[in-house]
Short mmCIF file of C-alpha atoms and ligand atoms in Angstrom, two decimals:
data_model
loop_
_atom_site.label_atom_id
_atom_site.label_comp_id
_atom_site.label_asym_id
_atom_site.label_seq_id
_atom_site.Cartn_x
_atom_site.Cartn_y
_atom_site.Cartn_z
CA MET A 1 -42.77 -3.18 18.69
CA THR A 2 -40.92 -1.37 15.80
CA ALA A 3 -37.75 0.46 16.93
CA GLN A 4 -37.93 4.07 15.92
CA TYR A 5 -34.96 6.41 15.19
CA ASP A 6 -34.66 10.08 14.14
CA PHE A 7 -32.11 8.93 11.53
CA ILE A 8 -31.25 5.59 10.02
CA VAL A 9 -28.11 5.35 7.93
CA ILE A 10 -27.81 2.30 5.61
CA GLY A 11 -24.03 1.60 5.19
CA SER A 12 -21.10 2.43 7.42
CA GLY A 13 -18.62 3.66 4.75
CA PRO A 14 -17.24 7.22 4.94
CA SER A 15 -20.49 9.05 4.01
CA GLY A 16 -22.67 6.92 6.45
CA ARG A 17 -20.17 7.19 9.25
CA ARG A 18 -19.78 10.92 8.99
CA ALA A 19 -23.49 11.54 8.68
CA ALA A 20 -24.32 9.26 11.65
CA ILE A 21 -21.78 11.02 13.94
CA GLN A 22 -22.96 14.42 12.79
CA ALA A 23 -26.60 13.55 13.51
CA ALA A 24 -25.67 12.06 16.97
CA LYS A 25 -23.84 15.27 17.81
CA LEU A 26 -27.05 17.17 17.01
CA GLY A 27 -28.71 15.00 19.76
CA LYS A 28 -30.55 12.76 17.38
CA SER A 29 -31.23 9.01 17.94
CA VAL A 30 -29.16 7.33 15.19
CA LEU A 31 -29.00 3.76 13.83
CA VAL A 32 -26.39 2.57 11.35
CA VAL A 33 -27.21 -0.68 9.58
CA GLU A 34 -24.20 -2.45 8.00
CA GLY A 35 -24.37 -5.49 5.75
CA ARG A 36 -20.82 -6.56 6.44
CA LYS A 37 -19.64 -8.22 9.62
CA ARG A 38 -17.76 -5.17 10.64
CA VAL A 39 -18.26 -1.40 10.06
CA GLY A 40 -16.12 0.70 7.73
CA GLY A 41 -17.58 0.03 4.28
CA VAL A 42 -15.74 -0.51 0.93
CA SER A 43 -13.40 2.24 2.13
CA VAL A 44 -11.97 0.26 5.05
CA HIS A 45 -12.43 -3.30 3.92
CA THR A 46 -11.74 -3.51 0.13
CA GLY A 47 -11.09 -0.03 -1.22
CA THR A 48 -9.21 3.09 0.01
CA ILE A 49 -7.42 1.68 3.05
CA PRO A 50 -6.49 -1.79 1.74
CA SER A 51 -5.15 -0.42 -1.49
CA LYS A 52 -3.05 2.24 0.22
CA THR A 53 -1.82 -0.24 2.76
CA LEU A 54 -0.76 -2.59 -0.08
CA ARG A 55 0.93 0.37 -1.73
CA GLU A 56 2.83 1.37 1.31
CA THR A 57 3.84 -2.39 2.00
CA ALA A 58 4.99 -2.83 -1.61
CA LEU A 59 7.07 0.39 -1.55
CA ASN A 60 8.65 -0.49 1.80
CA LEU A 61 9.45 -4.17 1.01
CA SER A 62 10.62 -3.46 -2.43
CA GLY A 63 12.98 -0.69 -1.33
CA TRP A 64 11.40 1.45 -4.06
CA ARG A 65 12.11 4.81 -2.39
CA GLU A 66 15.85 3.93 -2.15
CA ARG A 67 16.45 2.84 -5.67
CA GLY A 68 17.49 6.28 -6.66
CA PHE A 69 20.59 5.74 -4.58
CA TYR A 70 21.21 2.05 -4.74
CA GLY A 71 20.09 1.25 -8.25
CA ARG A 72 17.01 -0.52 -9.82
CA SER A 73 17.93 -4.00 -8.50
CA TYR A 74 17.91 -2.81 -4.81
CA ARG A 75 15.42 -4.69 -2.60
CA VAL A 76 14.69 -4.64 1.12
CA LYS A 77 13.22 -8.17 0.98
CA LYS A 78 14.30 -10.39 -1.83
CA GLU A 79 11.17 -12.56 -2.16
CA ILE A 80 7.93 -10.69 -1.59
CA GLY A 81 4.82 -12.98 -1.26
CA SER A 82 1.17 -12.30 -0.79
CA GLU A 83 1.56 -13.16 2.94
CA ASP A 84 3.97 -10.21 3.26
CA LEU A 85 1.25 -8.05 1.83
CA GLY A 86 -1.45 -9.64 4.07
CA ILE A 87 0.16 -9.10 7.45
CA ARG A 88 0.34 -5.31 7.39
CA LEU A 89 -3.17 -5.27 5.85
CA THR A 90 -4.79 -7.29 8.69
CA LYS A 91 -3.25 -5.02 11.36
CA THR A 92 -4.23 -1.78 9.57
CA LEU A 93 -7.74 -2.90 9.08
CA GLU A 94 -8.22 -4.12 12.67
CA HIS A 95 -7.07 -0.73 13.92
CA GLU A 96 -9.30 1.18 11.42
CA VAL A 97 -12.45 -0.80 12.50
CA ASP A 98 -11.51 -0.41 16.22
CA VAL A 99 -11.34 3.36 15.90
CA LEU A 100 -14.68 3.47 14.01
CA GLU A 101 -16.44 1.26 16.50
CA HIS A 102 -15.19 3.39 19.33
CA GLN A 103 -16.31 6.53 17.57
CA PHE A 104 -19.87 5.16 17.23
CA LEU A 105 -19.87 4.05 20.81
CA ARG A 106 -18.63 7.42 22.06
CA ASN A 107 -21.17 9.31 20.15
CA GLY A 108 -24.11 7.03 21.15
CA VAL A 109 -24.69 5.71 17.59
CA HIS A 110 -26.46 2.38 17.50
CA THR A 111 -25.14 -0.07 15.06
CA MET A 112 -26.83 -3.20 13.67
CA SER A 113 -25.36 -5.97 11.50
CA GLY A 114 -27.60 -6.94 8.50
CA PHE A 115 -28.84 -5.97 5.14
CA ALA A 116 -31.60 -3.35 4.99
CA ARG A 117 -34.45 -3.24 2.50
CA PHE A 118 -37.15 -0.67 2.27
CA LEU A 119 -40.65 -1.89 3.18
CA ASP A 120 -42.12 1.65 2.70
CA PRO A 121 -40.65 5.22 2.69
CA HIS A 122 -40.06 5.16 6.48
CA ARG A 123 -39.65 1.43 7.40
CA LEU A 124 -36.79 -0.97 6.66
CA LEU A 125 -36.60 -4.73 7.05
CA ILE A 126 -33.15 -5.71 8.40
CA HIS A 127 -32.01 -9.25 7.48
CA SER A 128 -29.40 -10.24 10.06
CA PRO A 129 -26.51 -12.70 9.56
CA ASP A 130 -28.07 -15.18 11.97
CA GLY A 131 -31.19 -15.30 9.72
CA SER A 132 -33.40 -13.27 12.01
CA GLU A 133 -35.52 -10.21 10.72
CA LEU A 134 -36.37 -6.97 12.31
CA ILE A 135 -38.27 -3.88 11.28
CA VAL A 136 -36.97 -0.43 12.16
CA GLU A 137 -38.44 2.97 11.37
CA GLY A 138 -36.73 6.17 10.63
CA GLU A 139 -37.96 9.73 10.48
CA ARG A 140 -35.13 10.46 8.03
CA ILE A 141 -32.98 7.98 6.17
CA LEU A 142 -29.64 8.15 4.47
CA ILE A 143 -28.76 5.60 1.77
CA ALA A 144 -25.00 5.21 1.95
CA VAL A 145 -24.64 1.78 0.39
CA GLY A 146 -21.66 2.46 -1.84
CA THR A 147 -20.86 0.25 -4.85
CA LEU A 148 -19.81 -3.28 -6.00
CA PRO A 149 -17.39 -4.16 -8.57
CA PHE A 150 -18.94 -4.53 -12.07
CA ARG A 151 -18.68 -8.12 -13.13
CA PRO A 152 -19.82 -8.97 -16.71
CA ASP A 153 -21.53 -12.45 -16.96
CA ASN A 154 -19.08 -13.61 -19.67
CA ILE A 155 -16.10 -13.46 -17.37
CA ASP A 156 -15.34 -16.41 -15.09
CA PHE A 157 -14.66 -14.70 -11.77
CA ALA A 158 -14.79 -18.16 -10.07
CA ASP A 159 -11.31 -18.77 -11.56
CA PRO A 160 -8.74 -17.86 -8.89
CA SER A 161 -6.50 -16.10 -11.52
CA ILE A 162 -9.31 -13.71 -12.54
CA LEU A 163 -9.91 -11.09 -9.91
CA ASP A 164 -12.01 -8.01 -9.36
CA SER A 165 -11.04 -4.88 -7.53
CA ASP A 166 -12.36 -6.14 -4.21
CA GLU A 167 -10.78 -9.53 -4.41
CA VAL A 168 -7.33 -8.21 -5.29
CA VAL A 169 -6.73 -7.16 -1.67
CA HIS A 170 -6.48 -10.81 -0.83
CA ILE A 171 -4.47 -11.84 -3.92
CA PRO A 172 -3.64 -15.60 -3.53
CA HIS A 173 -0.05 -15.30 -4.67
CA LEU A 174 2.07 -12.64 -6.47
CA PRO A 175 1.94 -13.37 -10.21
CA ARG A 176 4.83 -12.87 -12.57
CA SER A 177 2.55 -11.10 -15.03
CA LEU A 178 -0.76 -9.30 -14.70
CA THR A 179 -3.31 -7.88 -17.16
CA VAL A 180 -5.27 -4.90 -15.75
CA VAL A 181 -8.52 -4.23 -17.62
CA GLY A 182 -9.63 -0.67 -17.01
CA ALA A 183 -7.35 2.40 -16.72
CA GLY A 184 -9.52 4.30 -14.31
CA VAL A 185 -7.99 5.50 -10.88
CA ILE A 186 -8.45 1.98 -9.26
CA GLY A 187 -6.93 0.02 -12.19
CA ILE A 188 -4.00 2.45 -12.51
CA GLU A 189 -3.29 2.38 -8.86
CA TYR A 190 -3.14 -1.44 -8.74
CA ALA A 191 -1.29 -1.71 -12.05
CA THR A 192 1.50 0.52 -10.89
CA ILE A 193 1.68 -1.00 -7.36
CA PHE A 194 2.24 -4.47 -8.84
CA SER A 195 4.74 -3.03 -11.38
CA ALA A 196 6.72 -1.67 -8.46
CA LEU A 197 6.86 -5.29 -7.22
CA ASP A 198 8.38 -6.31 -10.60
CA VAL A 199 5.22 -7.89 -11.91
CA GLN A 200 5.05 -7.52 -15.59
CA VAL A 201 1.89 -5.40 -16.14
CA THR A 202 -0.18 -4.85 -19.23
CA ILE A 203 -2.99 -2.16 -18.97
CA ILE A 204 -5.95 -2.39 -21.37
CA GLU A 205 -8.43 0.42 -21.78
CA PRO A 206 -11.10 0.58 -24.44
CA ARG A 207 -10.85 4.38 -24.70
CA PRO A 208 -7.84 5.90 -26.41
CA THR A 209 -7.18 8.05 -23.37
CA PHE A 210 -7.34 7.68 -19.61
CA LEU A 211 -7.36 9.74 -16.49
CA ASP A 212 -8.64 12.62 -18.61
CA PHE A 213 -9.26 14.96 -15.71
CA VAL A 214 -5.46 15.04 -14.95
CA ASP A 215 -3.40 17.84 -16.52
CA HIS A 216 -2.10 16.49 -19.78
CA GLU A 217 1.62 17.46 -19.07
CA ILE A 218 1.46 15.53 -15.80
CA LEU A 219 -0.09 12.60 -17.40
CA GLU A 220 2.57 12.49 -20.18
CA GLU A 221 5.21 12.48 -17.45
CA PHE A 222 3.31 9.56 -15.77
CA VAL A 223 3.03 7.47 -18.93
CA HIS A 224 6.69 8.07 -19.72
CA GLU A 225 7.74 6.80 -16.37
CA LEU A 226 5.62 3.76 -16.51
CA ARG A 227 6.73 2.80 -20.06
CA ASP A 228 10.28 3.23 -18.85
CA ARG A 229 9.80 0.55 -16.29
CA GLY A 230 8.20 -1.77 -18.63
CA VAL A 231 4.44 -1.30 -18.22
CA THR A 232 2.58 -2.03 -21.55
CA PHE A 233 -0.43 0.00 -22.56
CA ARG A 234 -3.08 -1.29 -24.92
CA LEU A 235 -5.40 1.72 -25.38
CA GLY A 236 -8.25 2.41 -27.75
CA THR A 237 -9.56 -1.17 -28.37
CA PRO A 238 -12.29 -2.84 -26.30
CA VAL A 239 -11.80 -6.41 -24.91
CA ALA A 240 -13.42 -9.15 -27.12
CA SER A 241 -13.06 -12.05 -24.67
CA ILE A 242 -11.29 -13.14 -21.43
CA ALA A 243 -10.67 -16.81 -21.27
CA LYS A 244 -8.27 -19.44 -19.67
CA GLU A 245 -5.58 -20.98 -21.97
CA GLY A 246 -3.67 -23.59 -19.91
CA ASN A 247 -2.40 -21.71 -16.84
CA ARG A 248 -2.56 -18.33 -18.39
CA VAL A 249 -5.40 -15.89 -18.81
CA LEU A 250 -5.88 -14.98 -22.48
CA THR A 251 -7.33 -11.62 -23.18
CA THR A 252 -8.30 -11.00 -26.83
CA LEU A 253 -9.00 -7.49 -28.06
CA GLU A 254 -11.46 -6.62 -30.68
CA ASP A 255 -8.62 -5.77 -33.13
CA GLY A 256 -7.31 -9.33 -32.82
CA ARG A 257 -4.40 -8.58 -30.46
CA MET A 258 -3.87 -10.87 -27.61
CA VAL A 259 -2.44 -10.56 -24.16
CA ARG A 260 -1.38 -13.60 -22.03
CA THR A 261 -0.69 -13.27 -18.44
CA GLU A 262 -0.59 -15.29 -15.24
CA MET A 263 -3.44 -13.29 -13.64
CA LEU A 264 -6.00 -10.72 -14.74
CA LEU A 265 -7.50 -7.90 -12.65
CA TYR A 266 -10.79 -6.54 -13.86
CA CYS A 267 -11.34 -2.89 -12.82
CA ALA A 268 -13.78 -1.69 -15.47
CA GLY A 269 -16.30 0.16 -13.27
CA ARG A 270 -18.44 -0.27 -10.22
CA MET A 271 -22.27 -0.40 -9.81
CA GLY A 272 -24.35 1.23 -7.11
CA ALA A 273 -25.32 -1.43 -4.41
CA THR A 274 -29.05 -0.73 -4.75
CA GLU A 275 -30.41 -3.81 -6.54
CA THR A 276 -31.66 -5.48 -3.25
CA LEU A 277 -32.54 -2.27 -1.51
CA GLY A 278 -36.23 -2.43 -2.31
CA LEU A 279 -36.14 1.10 -3.81
CA GLU A 280 -39.52 0.40 -5.54
CA ASN A 281 -41.17 0.29 -2.08
CA CYS A 282 -40.09 3.79 -1.29
CA GLY A 283 -40.75 5.50 -4.56
CA LEU A 284 -37.20 5.78 -5.83
CA THR A 285 -35.50 4.45 -8.99
CA MET A 286 -31.81 3.94 -9.83
CA ASP A 287 -30.06 4.50 -13.09
CA SER A 288 -28.55 1.77 -15.32
CA ARG A 289 -25.42 1.73 -13.07
CA GLY A 290 -27.41 1.31 -9.88
CA ARG A 291 -27.00 5.00 -8.91
CA LEU A 292 -29.37 7.54 -7.29
CA LYS A 293 -30.07 11.05 -8.24
CA VAL A 294 -29.91 13.73 -5.54
CA LYS A 295 -30.10 17.43 -5.16
CA ALA A 296 -26.54 18.81 -5.38
CA ASP A 297 -26.75 21.04 -2.36
CA THR A 298 -28.73 18.94 0.13
CA PHE A 299 -28.24 15.33 -1.03
CA GLN A 300 -32.00 14.72 -0.80
CA THR A 301 -33.47 12.15 -3.25
CA ASP A 302 -36.83 12.68 -4.98
CA VAL A 303 -38.39 11.54 -1.66
CA PRO A 304 -37.42 14.52 0.54
CA HIS A 305 -36.82 12.68 3.85
CA ILE A 306 -34.57 10.15 2.17
CA TYR A 307 -31.06 11.26 1.45
CA ALA A 308 -28.27 9.57 -0.48
CA ALA A 309 -24.46 10.21 -0.26
CA GLY A 310 -21.15 8.66 -1.21
CA ASP A 311 -20.41 6.43 -4.29
CA VAL A 312 -24.05 5.51 -4.69
CA ILE A 313 -24.67 8.98 -6.14
CA GLY A 314 -21.73 8.74 -8.55
CA PHE A 315 -19.00 11.37 -9.23
CA PRO A 316 -16.56 12.02 -7.70
CA SER A 317 -16.76 8.71 -5.77
CA LEU A 318 -13.98 9.40 -3.21
CA ALA A 319 -13.82 8.65 0.48
CA SER A 320 -12.89 12.31 1.13
CA THR A 321 -15.83 13.83 -0.69
CA SER A 322 -18.24 11.10 0.57
CA MET A 323 -17.51 12.15 4.10
CA GLU A 324 -18.41 15.64 3.40
CA GLN A 325 -21.60 14.69 1.54
CA GLY A 326 -22.74 12.62 4.58
CA ARG A 327 -22.08 15.51 6.93
CA ILE A 328 -24.04 17.97 4.69
CA ALA A 329 -26.95 15.45 4.34
CA ALA A 330 -27.23 15.05 8.12
CA CYS A 331 -26.92 18.83 8.76
CA HIS A 332 -29.64 19.50 6.23
CA ALA A 333 -31.90 16.66 7.51
CA PHE A 334 -31.87 18.22 10.96
CA GLY A 335 -32.03 21.93 10.08
CA LEU A 336 -28.41 22.92 10.69
CA PRO A 337 -27.35 25.60 8.10
CA LEU A 338 -23.96 25.07 6.51
CA PRO A 339 -21.82 27.53 4.50
CA PRO A 340 -21.32 26.67 0.90
CA ALA A 341 -18.65 24.08 0.12
CA PRO A 342 -15.27 25.42 -1.08
CA ALA A 343 -15.00 25.63 -4.89
CA TYR A 344 -12.07 23.19 -5.16
CA PHE A 345 -11.37 19.77 -3.59
CA PRO A 346 -8.16 17.82 -4.22
CA TYR A 347 -7.84 14.51 -6.14
CA GLY A 348 -5.22 11.96 -5.01
CA ILE A 349 -4.24 9.11 -7.21
CA TYR A 350 -2.08 6.78 -5.21
CA ALA A 351 -0.37 5.22 -8.04
CA VAL A 352 3.40 4.66 -8.15
CA PRO A 353 4.35 7.39 -8.66
CA GLU A 354 1.45 9.28 -6.99
CA ILE A 355 -0.45 12.18 -8.64
CA SER A 356 -2.34 14.84 -6.94
CA THR A 357 -4.24 17.80 -8.43
CA VAL A 358 -6.41 20.71 -7.36
CA GLY A 359 -8.02 23.50 -9.36
CA MET A 360 -8.11 23.78 -13.10
CA SER A 361 -5.76 21.94 -15.45
CA GLU A 362 -4.03 23.72 -18.25
CA GLN A 363 -6.49 22.41 -20.83
CA GLU A 364 -9.48 23.78 -18.70
CA VAL A 365 -7.75 27.17 -18.39
CA ARG A 366 -7.31 27.29 -22.16
CA ASP A 367 -10.85 26.20 -22.85
CA LYS A 368 -12.04 29.13 -20.63
CA LYS A 369 -9.81 31.40 -22.58
CA ILE A 370 -8.07 32.73 -19.46
CA ASN A 371 -4.80 34.55 -19.94
CA TYR A 372 -2.54 32.29 -17.87
CA GLU A 373 1.14 31.38 -17.16
CA CYS A 374 2.59 28.10 -15.86
CA GLY A 375 5.54 27.46 -13.63
CA ILE A 376 7.32 24.08 -13.22
CA ALA A 377 9.57 22.72 -10.52
CA ARG A 378 11.26 19.35 -10.56
CA LEU A 379 11.37 17.64 -7.18
CA ARG A 380 15.09 16.88 -7.85
CA GLU A 381 15.66 20.71 -7.84
CA THR A 382 14.91 20.77 -4.09
CA SER A 383 17.56 19.89 -1.49
CA ARG A 384 15.07 17.48 0.22
CA GLY A 385 14.68 15.76 -3.18
CA HIS A 386 18.52 15.33 -3.38
CA ILE A 387 18.63 13.80 0.09
CA MET A 388 15.78 11.42 -0.78
CA GLY A 389 17.55 10.45 -4.02
CA LEU A 390 14.57 11.57 -6.15
CA GLU A 391 15.02 11.40 -9.83
CA GLN A 392 11.48 11.86 -10.91
CA GLY A 393 8.58 14.04 -9.94
CA MET A 394 7.44 17.50 -10.90
CA MET A 395 5.05 20.25 -9.75
CA LYS A 396 3.11 22.51 -12.09
CA MET A 397 1.38 25.63 -10.99
CA ILE A 398 -0.99 27.72 -13.12
CA PHE A 399 -1.60 31.42 -12.44
CA SER A 400 -3.88 34.08 -13.96
CA ASN A 401 -1.76 36.72 -15.84
CA LYS A 402 -4.47 39.26 -15.08
CA THR A 403 -5.31 38.69 -11.39
CA ARG A 404 -2.08 36.75 -10.44
CA LYS A 405 -4.38 34.31 -8.65
CA LEU A 406 -3.45 30.69 -8.37
CA LEU A 407 -5.75 28.64 -10.71
CA GLY A 408 -4.39 25.07 -10.39
CA VAL A 409 -1.65 22.91 -8.88
CA HIS A 410 -0.71 19.52 -10.36
CA ILE A 411 1.98 17.32 -8.85
CA ILE A 412 3.42 13.94 -9.74
CA GLY A 413 5.99 12.13 -7.50
CA GLU A 414 6.78 11.51 -3.94
CA GLY A 415 4.51 13.24 -1.41
CA ALA A 416 2.20 14.65 -4.02
CA THR A 417 -1.04 13.70 -2.18
CA GLU A 418 0.25 15.62 0.97
CA LEU A 419 1.91 18.57 -0.80
CA ILE A 420 -1.26 19.36 -2.68
CA HIS A 421 -2.95 20.80 0.45
CA ILE A 422 -0.75 23.92 0.36
CA GLY A 423 -1.98 24.64 -3.07
CA GLN A 424 -5.59 23.79 -2.04
CA ALA A 425 -5.48 26.34 0.81
CA VAL A 426 -4.17 29.13 -1.29
CA LEU A 427 -6.56 28.40 -4.12
CA ASN A 428 -9.63 28.31 -1.92
CA LEU A 429 -8.45 31.46 -0.09
CA LYS A 430 -8.12 33.04 -3.44
CA GLY A 431 -4.34 33.72 -3.01
CA THR A 432 -1.99 34.87 -5.61
CA ILE A 433 1.51 34.07 -6.84
CA ASP A 434 2.86 36.61 -4.20
CA TYR A 435 2.08 34.17 -1.46
CA PHE A 436 4.59 31.74 -2.76
CA ILE A 437 7.25 34.39 -3.67
CA GLU A 438 7.08 36.24 -0.34
CA ASN A 439 6.73 33.47 2.18
CA THR A 440 9.51 31.45 3.80
CA PHE A 441 9.28 27.67 3.52
CA ASN A 442 10.93 25.12 5.67
CA TYR A 443 14.21 23.96 4.39
CA PRO A 444 14.97 21.34 3.15
CA THR A 445 11.52 20.27 2.14
CA LEU A 446 9.68 19.08 -1.00
CA ALA A 447 7.30 21.97 -0.43
CA GLU A 448 10.02 24.35 -1.62
CA ALA A 449 8.94 23.13 -5.07
CA TYR A 450 6.12 25.65 -4.63
CA LYS A 451 8.47 28.44 -4.53
CA ILE A 452 10.57 27.22 -7.45
CA ALA A 453 7.50 26.74 -9.66
CA ALA A 454 6.09 30.10 -8.57
CA LEU A 455 9.31 31.89 -9.45
CA ASP A 456 9.40 30.00 -12.76
CA ALA A 457 6.00 31.39 -13.51
CA TRP A 458 6.80 34.83 -12.14
CA ASN A 459 9.83 35.12 -14.43
CA ARG A 460 7.50 34.85 -17.40
CA MET A 461 4.55 36.75 -16.19
CA ALA A 462 3.56 40.17 -17.49
CA ARG A 463 4.45 42.81 -14.84
C1 FAD B 501 -9.63 0.00 -4.73
C2 FAD B 501 -10.22 1.38 -4.28
C3 FAD B 501 -9.33 2.33 -3.93
C4 FAD B 501 -9.84 3.57 -3.52
N1 FAD B 501 -9.02 4.56 -3.17
C5 FAD B 501 -9.42 5.74 -2.63
C6 FAD B 501 -8.49 6.75 -2.28
O1 FAD B 501 -7.34 6.55 -2.25
N2 FAD B 501 -9.01 7.90 -1.84
C7 FAD B 501 -10.37 8.14 -1.88
O2 FAD B 501 -10.80 9.25 -1.35
N3 FAD B 501 -11.22 7.22 -2.23
C8 FAD B 501 -10.75 6.02 -2.68
N4 FAD B 501 -11.59 5.06 -3.06
C9 FAD B 501 -13.09 5.31 -3.06
C10 FAD B 501 -13.71 5.17 -1.67
O3 FAD B 501 -13.45 3.90 -1.13
C11 FAD B 501 -15.11 5.38 -1.85
O4 FAD B 501 -15.36 6.70 -2.40
C12 FAD B 501 -15.88 5.33 -0.44
O5 FAD B 501 -15.68 4.07 0.19
C13 FAD B 501 -17.38 5.58 -0.62
O6 FAD B 501 -17.94 5.55 0.51
P1 FAD B 501 -19.49 5.29 0.80
O7 FAD B 501 -19.89 6.15 1.94
O8 FAD B 501 -20.24 5.41 -0.49
O9 FAD B 501 -19.53 3.78 1.36
P2 FAD B 501 -18.78 2.57 1.09
O10 FAD B 501 -17.39 2.59 1.56
O11 FAD B 501 -18.86 2.14 -0.34
O12 FAD B 501 -19.56 1.36 1.91
C14 FAD B 501 -20.86 1.09 1.80
C15 FAD B 501 -21.30 0.03 2.78
O13 FAD B 501 -22.65 -0.03 2.76
C16 FAD B 501 -22.95 -1.48 2.97
N5 FAD B 501 -24.20 -1.84 2.41
C17 FAD B 501 -24.45 -2.01 1.14
N6 FAD B 501 -25.81 -2.32 0.86
C18 FAD B 501 -26.35 -2.41 2.23
C19 FAD B 501 -27.62 -2.76 2.68
N7 FAD B 501 -28.67 -3.05 1.82
N8 FAD B 501 -27.82 -2.80 4.02
C20 FAD B 501 -26.75 -2.58 4.87
N9 FAD B 501 -25.53 -2.31 4.46
C21 FAD B 501 -25.35 -2.15 3.12
C22 FAD B 501 -21.84 -2.17 2.39
O14 FAD B 501 -21.63 -3.49 2.97
C23 FAD B 501 -20.61 -1.29 2.61
O15 FAD B 501 -19.93 -1.64 3.80
C24 FAD B 501 -11.25 3.80 -3.54
C25 FAD B 501 -12.07 2.79 -3.88
C26 FAD B 501 -11.62 1.53 -4.28
C27 FAD B 501 -12.60 0.47 -4.70
#
């Protein structure tokens, strides 16, 4: 007999997991089907958590945070190998998976290992790792299958020195030099993590600019810092070929320039994991990048009882936003009304140095012809920054001259991805510059940068 569920979720990444638990809390029978051996998705196994664990390990073992005091040659561990990176990763991932499995168990969510494929709009064929097949039926279905790295046919990914953004997590050894193709968030994060480990990094990006959504002043600061520590940028020219030349990887650009490095990391985009999902059997089609179209407020596809959430629907492709999408989809599927989502969500770029941003950038404010003023604080201006030996890092705040409301906060440097939430709260609560001027902040903290930046803007604002 075919097993029947109120809600079937395909994929156990952030959107699938959050949707499943939300539906279970509403008393629904829920099945999560996961193609990998263990739950967690790209987020836990190859994306967010592994890359952030690698970053933390690299910063700790390299003594990065102490170099302001002890100089650029300071190291906590002299020789850092891939096994050093691996140990912490394994422990972190084990813990994450354990927490998730427990969460599913506690909430009565059934999980099944295997790849799902639509047979028709309500039935799925599950192909299990042991080769057995099973048909399950769902009243409502969520497609939360995420993405796979884009791998052009003309690049030999079988070569151990050419990696994609999933494979780099288990890098065979630490190279002396690395080419990173693609200056999106993932490429930039890995490029700067390896640079912090003293790997000679070259970043190649076909477009003349990168991270365009980041405030330009913050980006300038970022590029300056990376160039200062020897990262090379090759922007504005596409890659013509990637081939092996002896024990090096030779990347030739269309303008004839060449880059030779020990390893290459290819991070030029990801594709929705929809190719084998049998979408044709349920009346859905994907775009050229394997993505699905949904209604922005409900996450319903063109087939109303089938929802899609997470990276498979494209922008902004973050674990944080995927979770929220999953929750909204489940609530809508079972008739639970939700208030509209807040206007602004934060972006975190866990590069070295990290960047975080919420609200409008200066270029957006200008484009909208808003009368505005900016305030800047350097993290080294705070006592906490002195204690930590911070030489770099800045916060930029943008306020409306007319309403005094906060319009955007942009931070580069230590703690940026945590600090941003103060700005996010004030922004979404429609607060003004007065919040920062009038309130007391803990001392000594990096959060004092908010007060410094606000006072900087206040000094120049029309009163
Ligand atoms: C290197 C890297 C770093 C990142 N860093 C951050 C970060 O710092 N912060 C942040 O917010 N986001 C980050 N992201 C993005 C984040 O990982 C994704 O936004 C998030 O994982 C998307 O979640 P999802 O719900 O779409 O599912 P995913 O996490 O993509 O998981 C989808 C799951 O579905 C499974 N699946 C696919 N097809 C089937 C099928 N047919 N049947 C059964 N199961 C199937 C897959 O095996 C997979 O486990 C990063 C991504 C990468 C690659």
